[in-house]
Amino acid sequence: MAPGGDAIPESSGKLPSRPRIAAGLRLPGASAVRVRRWTATLREVANLEPQTRRFNNEELRKASLSLRFRAMSGEPLLKLMPEAFALVREAGRRALNMRHFDVQIVGGAALCDGCITEMQTGEGKTLTATLPLYLHSLANKGAHLATVNDYLAERDAQWMEPIYQLLGLTVGVVLTDSTPDQRRKAYGSDVTYGTAKEFGFDFLRDRLLLRAQGRMQSDFLGEGSSERWSSGGDEPVQRTMHFALVDEADSILIDEARTPLIIGSLGDESREMVIATFRWAAEQAERFEREEHYTLENETRKVELTGRGRSLVRALPREDIMRVVPLVDLYDYIERAIKVHGEFIRDRQYVVRDDEIVIVDEFTGRLAEGRKWRDGIHQAIEAKEKIEVSVPTGQAARITVQDLFQRYRHLAGMTGTASTSSPELAKIYKTPVVIVPTNRPPRRVRLPDRVFGTMEQKFEAIIEEIKQYHEQQRPVLIGTRSIDKSMILSKMLENSGIKHDVLNANQVEREAEIVAEAGKKGRVTVATNMAGRGTDVKLDQEVRDIGGMHVICTELHDAARIDRQLIGRCGRQGDPGSYRQYMSLDDDILRGGYGNRRAEQLAETGRARNGPFHRMATLVRRAQRRVERKHFRDRMMLLHHERERTKLQREIGQDTYLDTAE
Ligand SMILES: Nc1ncnc2c1ncn2[C@@H]1O[C@H](COP(=O)(O)OP(=O)(O)OP(=O)(O)O)[C@@H](O)[C@H]1O
């Protein structure tokens, strides 16, 4: 699906005019000094263009090599930036028929300056990334691009590879199922694409290995030469942590930061007992009645057994092997099992695939391969689904995403939607957020919100709207919050005789095909938030002429950012397009924002009175802001605890990543 044009002959093409935006460029978030510096870079890049255009491919590669020599002999990277960018721009034009726009050059300069750039969806973050990655790779210490999932890592690397190749650079990708040798090779490349999670796990595994071999070296992650580790045998896979460019910075640096990466240690003797207890708790959970046996706190979703609940636990039959499990632990197991029973729903928060629980990432709608819930939740779900229980075996090493990226010498990030998170990003990572203007004026039209009493009424109204747009032959993309809801909507469309495609985590194989078709005339596509980042929907001229794609958001997500990502599938690169947000008074977000009681009252109102309730849109949106604030507080707590823990560990001389007894 990676788009790319036919390669164009080496020195063809008319030279474009001088940069249009150099004068009077507005970049909210950046200081005047910085803006002047970046626009100066843009001018220099433009001045170098005639000369670079005359290079044949071999000369282009040689010019790139000579920049590398200069960087390695100590010339500051920022000084080389204009020349480097001019080469990358020319390589982009030749290899992919994509010449970096002026705004992309400015964005690239901001990234080299350690900023997080907010670029509207569809403005070409993938191409912009090649600029700072190339510049930093010149130092020969590697340049990492961290994305949210394997799919994007692989797609972006393959898509951009021709540019790097033309400049004589090697590109590697680290994927979840890469072997250590493949990883070592990928990290040994000039530019490495991968997920934040894999970068973190490799860091931990290397560190454990080095400790086991008694050769922990303090500078192993700092400077060091790229040649230090030869391949083969038990050797670390990473080299240095020089530069990381974080794609979807707010998702990785903020949402993911809540999940520490943990490597478990082996050899727990009580495995059998623990497994038996998980199974036992899962079997018994249904006997427990809310209020009688346990209470459920609205805000924290914490389950707590009552006196009667605890007596019931004591009275339940137990296997022999569980004899030595202390009673307090049994209460915990049961509380967890009750929570899992009520709140973790198959095909919503997770799917069961090949006898494994795979989490459906609420933010990307994709399967989060290899990720696990903490605190025994994952195992409790495995027990509930009657599949093998992967016993938690204590921690051998852990790192949070925040720690990981703070270890890099240079850090930068890109996102489509950071401005709401910019205070947080500035506070934690000390990275200013800069808003980069769009290349062409956006033409996306927002239609007024619509609110209904119940999900059924809402879905019926949505079907009506789809019909209207479908009659005009405009492509329609409908985003849902979960796989099961995408299936309900699909069924309804089927009943109305509307042909459509469904894109959710169960259909990964056909993803590229479905996306490639989604912008075609008369297409209807139902998707989970998988159709967020990384889904580049192309329109042909015929569709542009009738108004472009229409996006329907069926429910608010926990973060407004996710809604904006879906909306960003239309109106890309100055295309026309429109979108509308639907809500109902029984939406999940209301429970998260106002608690169960209030949510139930609202749902009741929705059922009792005839809608619509369009005026209540503000109330629903307020719930979303409350959920966002709650998550923000949780993250700040996590950060605080992590800081306290590492401070204490340093004081007593421990390794903060490996000595992690919890
Ligand atoms: N300089 C350029 N010249 C030609 N086409 C470009 C250029 N930059 C970007 N594009 C096109 O714009 C589209 C969007 O690019 P890309 O997918 O990288 O956007 P994005 O910013 O990552 O969007 P999203 O956040 O929605 O994924 C692609 O089809 C790409 O080919």
mmCIF file of N, CA and C and ligand atoms in Angstrom, residues 1-5 89 92 96-102 104 119-128 152 155-156 159-160 247-248 414-417 439-440 444 531-538 564-566 568-569 572-573, ligand 1:
data_model
loop_
_atom_site.group_PDB
_atom_site.id
_atom_site.type_symbol
_atom_site.label_atom_id
_atom_site.label_comp_id
_atom_site.label_asym_id
_atom_site.label_seq_id
_atom_site.Cartn_x
_atom_site.Cartn_y
_atom_site.Cartn_z
ATOM 1 N N MET A 1 0.800 -1.197 0.000
ATOM 2 C CA MET A 1 0.000 0.000 0.000
ATOM 3 C C MET A 1 0.849 1.271 0.000
ATOM 4 N N ALA A 2 2.137 1.091 0.265
ATOM 5 C CA ALA A 2 2.978 2.263 0.309
ATOM 6 C C ALA A 2 2.976 2.939 -1.042
ATOM 7 N N PRO A 3 2.498 4.156 -1.066
ATOM 8 C CA PRO A 3 2.466 4.815 -2.345
ATOM 9 C C PRO A 3 3.859 5.279 -2.740
ATOM 10 N N GLY A 4 4.121 5.312 -3.967
ATOM 11 C CA GLY A 4 5.397 5.820 -4.430
ATOM 12 C C GLY A 4 5.252 6.024 -5.924
ATOM 13 N N GLY A 5 5.861 7.032 -6.441
ATOM 14 C CA GLY A 5 5.696 7.281 -7.861
ATOM 15 C C GLY A 5 6.717 6.513 -8.657
ATOM 16 N N ARG A 89 16.005 15.980 -0.042
ATOM 17 C CA ARG A 89 14.899 16.470 -0.872
ATOM 18 C C ARG A 89 15.043 15.955 -2.300
ATOM 19 N N GLY A 92 14.337 12.269 -2.448
ATOM 20 C CA GLY A 92 12.894 12.026 -2.362
ATOM 21 C C GLY A 92 12.236 12.233 -3.716
ATOM 22 N N LEU A 96 11.074 8.652 -5.126
ATOM 23 C CA LEU A 96 9.648 8.411 -4.861
ATOM 24 C C LEU A 96 8.735 9.428 -5.541
ATOM 25 N N ASN A 97 9.330 10.321 -6.296
ATOM 26 C CA ASN A 97 8.550 11.388 -6.901
ATOM 27 C C ASN A 97 7.859 12.234 -5.827
ATOM 28 N N MET A 98 8.508 12.352 -4.704
ATOM 29 C CA MET A 98 7.985 13.188 -3.621
ATOM 30 C C MET A 98 9.076 14.163 -3.198
ATOM 31 N N ARG A 99 8.937 15.409 -3.631
ATOM 32 C CA ARG A 99 9.908 16.427 -3.233
ATOM 33 C C ARG A 99 9.399 17.053 -1.943
ATOM 34 N N HIS A 100 10.225 17.045 -0.913
ATOM 35 C CA HIS A 100 9.774 17.571 0.384
ATOM 36 C C HIS A 100 9.228 18.990 0.218
ATOM 37 N N PHE A 101 8.011 19.192 0.686
ATOM 38 C CA PHE A 101 7.424 20.534 0.634
ATOM 39 C C PHE A 101 8.202 21.469 1.563
ATOM 40 N N ASP A 102 8.040 22.783 1.348
ATOM 41 C CA ASP A 102 8.723 23.744 2.215
ATOM 42 C C ASP A 102 8.353 23.533 3.680
ATOM 43 N N GLN A 104 7.572 20.886 5.083
ATOM 44 C CA GLN A 104 8.224 19.672 5.580
ATOM 45 C C GLN A 104 9.695 19.935 5.904
ATOM 46 N N MET A 119 1.976 18.077 13.011
ATOM 47 C CA MET A 119 1.637 18.241 11.604
ATOM 48 C C MET A 119 0.292 17.587 11.395
ATOM 49 N N GLN A 120 -0.596 18.278 10.755
ATOM 50 C CA GLN A 120 -1.935 17.744 10.512
ATOM 51 C C GLN A 120 -1.873 16.365 9.873
ATOM 52 N N THR A 121 -2.865 15.547 10.153
ATOM 53 C CA THR A 121 -2.914 14.235 9.532
ATOM 54 C C THR A 121 -2.896 14.378 8.014
ATOM 55 N N GLY A 122 -2.167 13.492 7.383
ATOM 56 C CA GLY A 122 -2.124 13.492 5.925
ATOM 57 C C GLY A 122 -1.135 14.476 5.330
ATOM 58 N N GLU A 123 -0.378 15.174 6.184
ATOM 59 C CA GLU A 123 0.566 16.161 5.669
ATOM 60 C C GLU A 123 1.914 15.548 5.302
ATOM 61 N N GLY A 124 2.090 14.255 5.611
ATOM 62 C CA GLY A 124 3.330 13.594 5.191
ATOM 63 C C GLY A 124 4.407 13.519 6.258
ATOM 64 N N LYS A 125 4.036 12.996 7.421
ATOM 65 C CA LYS A 125 5.030 12.836 8.491
ATOM 66 C C LYS A 125 6.092 11.802 8.099
ATOM 67 N N THR A 126 5.644 10.795 7.347
ATOM 68 C CA THR A 126 6.579 9.729 6.979
ATOM 69 C C THR A 126 7.752 10.292 6.178
ATOM 70 N N LEU A 127 7.445 11.162 5.239
ATOM 71 C CA LEU A 127 8.497 11.741 4.404
ATOM 72 C C LEU A 127 9.328 12.742 5.213
ATOM 73 N N THR A 128 8.659 13.538 6.044
ATOM 74 C CA THR A 128 9.377 14.537 6.838
ATOM 75 C C THR A 128 10.426 13.859 7.720
ATOM 76 N N LEU A 152 3.269 -0.252 11.045
ATOM 77 C CA LEU A 152 3.752 1.061 10.613
ATOM 78 C C LEU A 152 5.267 1.075 10.447
ATOM 79 N N ARG A 155 5.979 -0.677 7.174
ATOM 80 C CA ARG A 155 5.499 0.089 6.034
ATOM 81 C C ARG A 155 6.370 1.316 5.786
ATOM 82 N N ASP A 156 6.651 2.066 6.856
ATOM 83 C CA ASP A 156 7.417 3.301 6.685
ATOM 84 C C ASP A 156 8.836 3.008 6.199
ATOM 85 N N TRP A 159 8.702 1.960 2.557
ATOM 86 C CA TRP A 159 8.286 3.078 1.724
ATOM 87 C C TRP A 159 9.441 4.065 1.509
ATOM 88 N N MET A 160 10.174 4.368 2.575
ATOM 89 C CA MET A 160 11.224 5.391 2.505
ATOM 90 C C MET A 160 12.592 4.837 2.083
ATOM 91 N N ASP A 247 7.426 8.757 16.401
ATOM 92 C CA ASP A 247 6.260 9.053 15.580
ATOM 93 C C ASP A 247 5.049 8.937 16.486
ATOM 94 N N GLU A 248 4.012 9.693 16.227
ATOM 95 C CA GLU A 248 2.845 9.705 17.109
ATOM 96 C C GLU A 248 3.291 9.917 18.539
ATOM 97 N N MET A 414 6.967 13.503 16.409
ATOM 98 C CA MET A 414 5.996 14.046 15.453
ATOM 99 C C MET A 414 4.617 13.545 15.863
ATOM 100 N N THR A 415 3.629 14.336 15.581
ATOM 101 C CA THR A 415 2.272 13.890 15.863
ATOM 102 C C THR A 415 1.284 14.690 15.054
ATOM 103 N N GLY A 416 0.094 14.136 14.901
ATOM 104 C CA GLY A 416 -0.935 14.883 14.205
ATOM 105 C C GLY A 416 -1.734 15.714 15.198
ATOM 106 N N THR A 417 -1.591 15.384 16.454
ATOM 107 C CA THR A 417 -2.568 15.904 17.410
ATOM 108 C C THR A 417 -1.974 16.186 18.779
ATOM 109 N N ASN A 439 0.524 22.261 4.057
ATOM 110 C CA ASN A 439 1.085 22.629 2.767
ATOM 111 C C ASN A 439 0.064 23.384 1.919
ATOM 112 N N ARG A 440 -1.155 22.842 1.927
ATOM 113 C CA ARG A 440 -2.248 23.546 1.233
ATOM 114 C C ARG A 440 -3.333 23.831 2.253
ATOM 115 N N ARG A 444 -11.477 20.519 4.899
ATOM 116 C CA ARG A 444 -12.327 19.519 5.552
ATOM 117 C C ARG A 444 -13.484 20.242 6.255
ATOM 118 N N ALA A 531 -8.340 2.288 11.568
ATOM 119 C CA ALA A 531 -8.212 3.178 10.423
ATOM 120 C C ALA A 531 -7.720 4.534 10.882
ATOM 121 N N GLY A 532 -6.909 4.545 11.902
ATOM 122 C CA GLY A 532 -6.350 5.803 12.368
ATOM 123 C C GLY A 532 -5.046 6.015 11.641
ATOM 124 N N ARG A 533 -4.032 6.309 12.405
ATOM 125 C CA ARG A 533 -2.715 6.552 11.851
ATOM 126 C C ARG A 533 -2.279 5.467 10.861
ATOM 127 N N GLY A 534 -1.628 5.879 9.829
ATOM 128 C CA GLY A 534 -1.056 4.901 8.920
ATOM 129 C C GLY A 534 -2.002 4.478 7.821
ATOM 130 N N THR A 535 -3.201 5.012 7.838
ATOM 131 C CA THR A 535 -4.128 4.637 6.790
ATOM 132 C C THR A 535 -4.244 5.806 5.829
ATOM 133 N N ASP A 536 -3.545 5.681 4.729
ATOM 134 C CA ASP A 536 -3.489 6.782 3.783
ATOM 135 C C ASP A 536 -4.527 6.532 2.701
ATOM 136 N N VAL A 537 -5.660 7.205 2.815
ATOM 137 C CA VAL A 537 -6.740 6.961 1.854
ATOM 138 C C VAL A 537 -6.587 7.915 0.670
ATOM 139 N N LYS A 538 -6.367 7.329 -0.485
ATOM 140 C CA LYS A 538 -6.154 8.149 -1.693
ATOM 141 C C LYS A 538 -7.465 8.359 -2.438
ATOM 142 N N ARG A 564 -9.744 12.613 16.371
ATOM 143 C CA ARG A 564 -9.160 13.466 15.338
ATOM 144 C C ARG A 564 -8.363 12.658 14.321
ATOM 145 N N GLN A 565 -7.770 11.561 14.792
ATOM 146 C CA GLN A 565 -7.027 10.723 13.843
ATOM 147 C C GLN A 565 -7.954 10.121 12.803
ATOM 148 N N LEU A 566 -9.119 9.677 13.268
ATOM 149 C CA LEU A 566 -10.077 9.089 12.331
ATOM 150 C C LEU A 566 -10.546 10.153 11.337
ATOM 151 N N GLY A 568 -9.013 12.614 10.412
ATOM 152 C CA GLY A 568 -7.887 12.932 9.524
ATOM 153 C C GLY A 568 -7.758 12.012 8.327
ATOM 154 N N ARG A 569 -8.607 10.998 8.233
ATOM 155 C CA ARG A 569 -8.559 10.148 7.023
ATOM 156 C C ARG A 569 -9.158 10.881 5.834
ATOM 157 N N ARG A 572 -7.253 15.028 3.209
ATOM 158 C CA ARG A 572 -5.796 14.964 3.277
ATOM 159 C C ARG A 572 -5.179 15.727 2.116
ATOM 160 N N GLN A 573 -4.026 16.349 2.373
ATOM 161 C CA GLN A 573 -3.285 17.059 1.315
ATOM 162 C C GLN A 573 -4.180 18.025 0.534
HETATM 163 N N1 LIG B 1 6.305 16.145 -0.476
HETATM 164 C C1 LIG B 1 5.333 15.363 -0.922
HETATM 165 N N2 LIG B 1 5.093 15.226 -2.228
HETATM 166 C C2 LIG B 1 4.095 14.433 -2.683
HETATM 167 N N3 LIG B 1 3.269 13.741 -1.886
HETATM 168 C C3 LIG B 1 3.452 13.830 -0.582
HETATM 169 C C4 LIG B 1 4.485 14.632 -0.012
HETATM 170 N N4 LIG B 1 4.409 14.522 1.325
HETATM 171 C C5 LIG B 1 3.400 13.688 1.578
HETATM 172 N N5 LIG B 1 2.805 13.256 0.466
HETATM 173 C C6 LIG B 1 1.645 12.352 0.379
HETATM 174 O O1 LIG B 1 0.760 12.646 1.432
HETATM 175 C C7 LIG B 1 0.120 11.490 1.898
HETATM 176 C C8 LIG B 1 0.147 11.408 3.401
HETATM 177 O O2 LIG B 1 1.410 11.045 3.881
HETATM 178 P P1 LIG B 1 1.586 10.304 5.296
HETATM 179 O O3 LIG B 1 0.810 9.061 5.329
HETATM 180 O O4 LIG B 1 3.031 10.255 5.605
HETATM 181 O O5 LIG B 1 0.890 11.362 6.216
HETATM 182 P P2 LIG B 1 0.857 11.465 7.769
HETATM 183 O O6 LIG B 1 1.155 12.851 8.125
HETATM 184 O O7 LIG B 1 1.705 10.395 8.353
HETATM 185 O O8 LIG B 1 -0.655 11.172 8.012
HETATM 186 P P3 LIG B 1 -1.366 10.351 9.162
HETATM 187 O O9 LIG B 1 -1.005 10.992 10.441
HETATM 188 O O10 LIG B 1 -2.775 10.522 8.814
HETATM 189 O O11 LIG B 1 -0.906 8.953 8.971
HETATM 190 C C9 LIG B 1 0.806 10.333 1.219
HETATM 191 O O12 LIG B 1 -0.018 9.831 0.246
HETATM 192 C C10 LIG B 1 2.039 10.925 0.598
HETATM 193 O O13 LIG B 1 2.350 10.282 -0.592
#
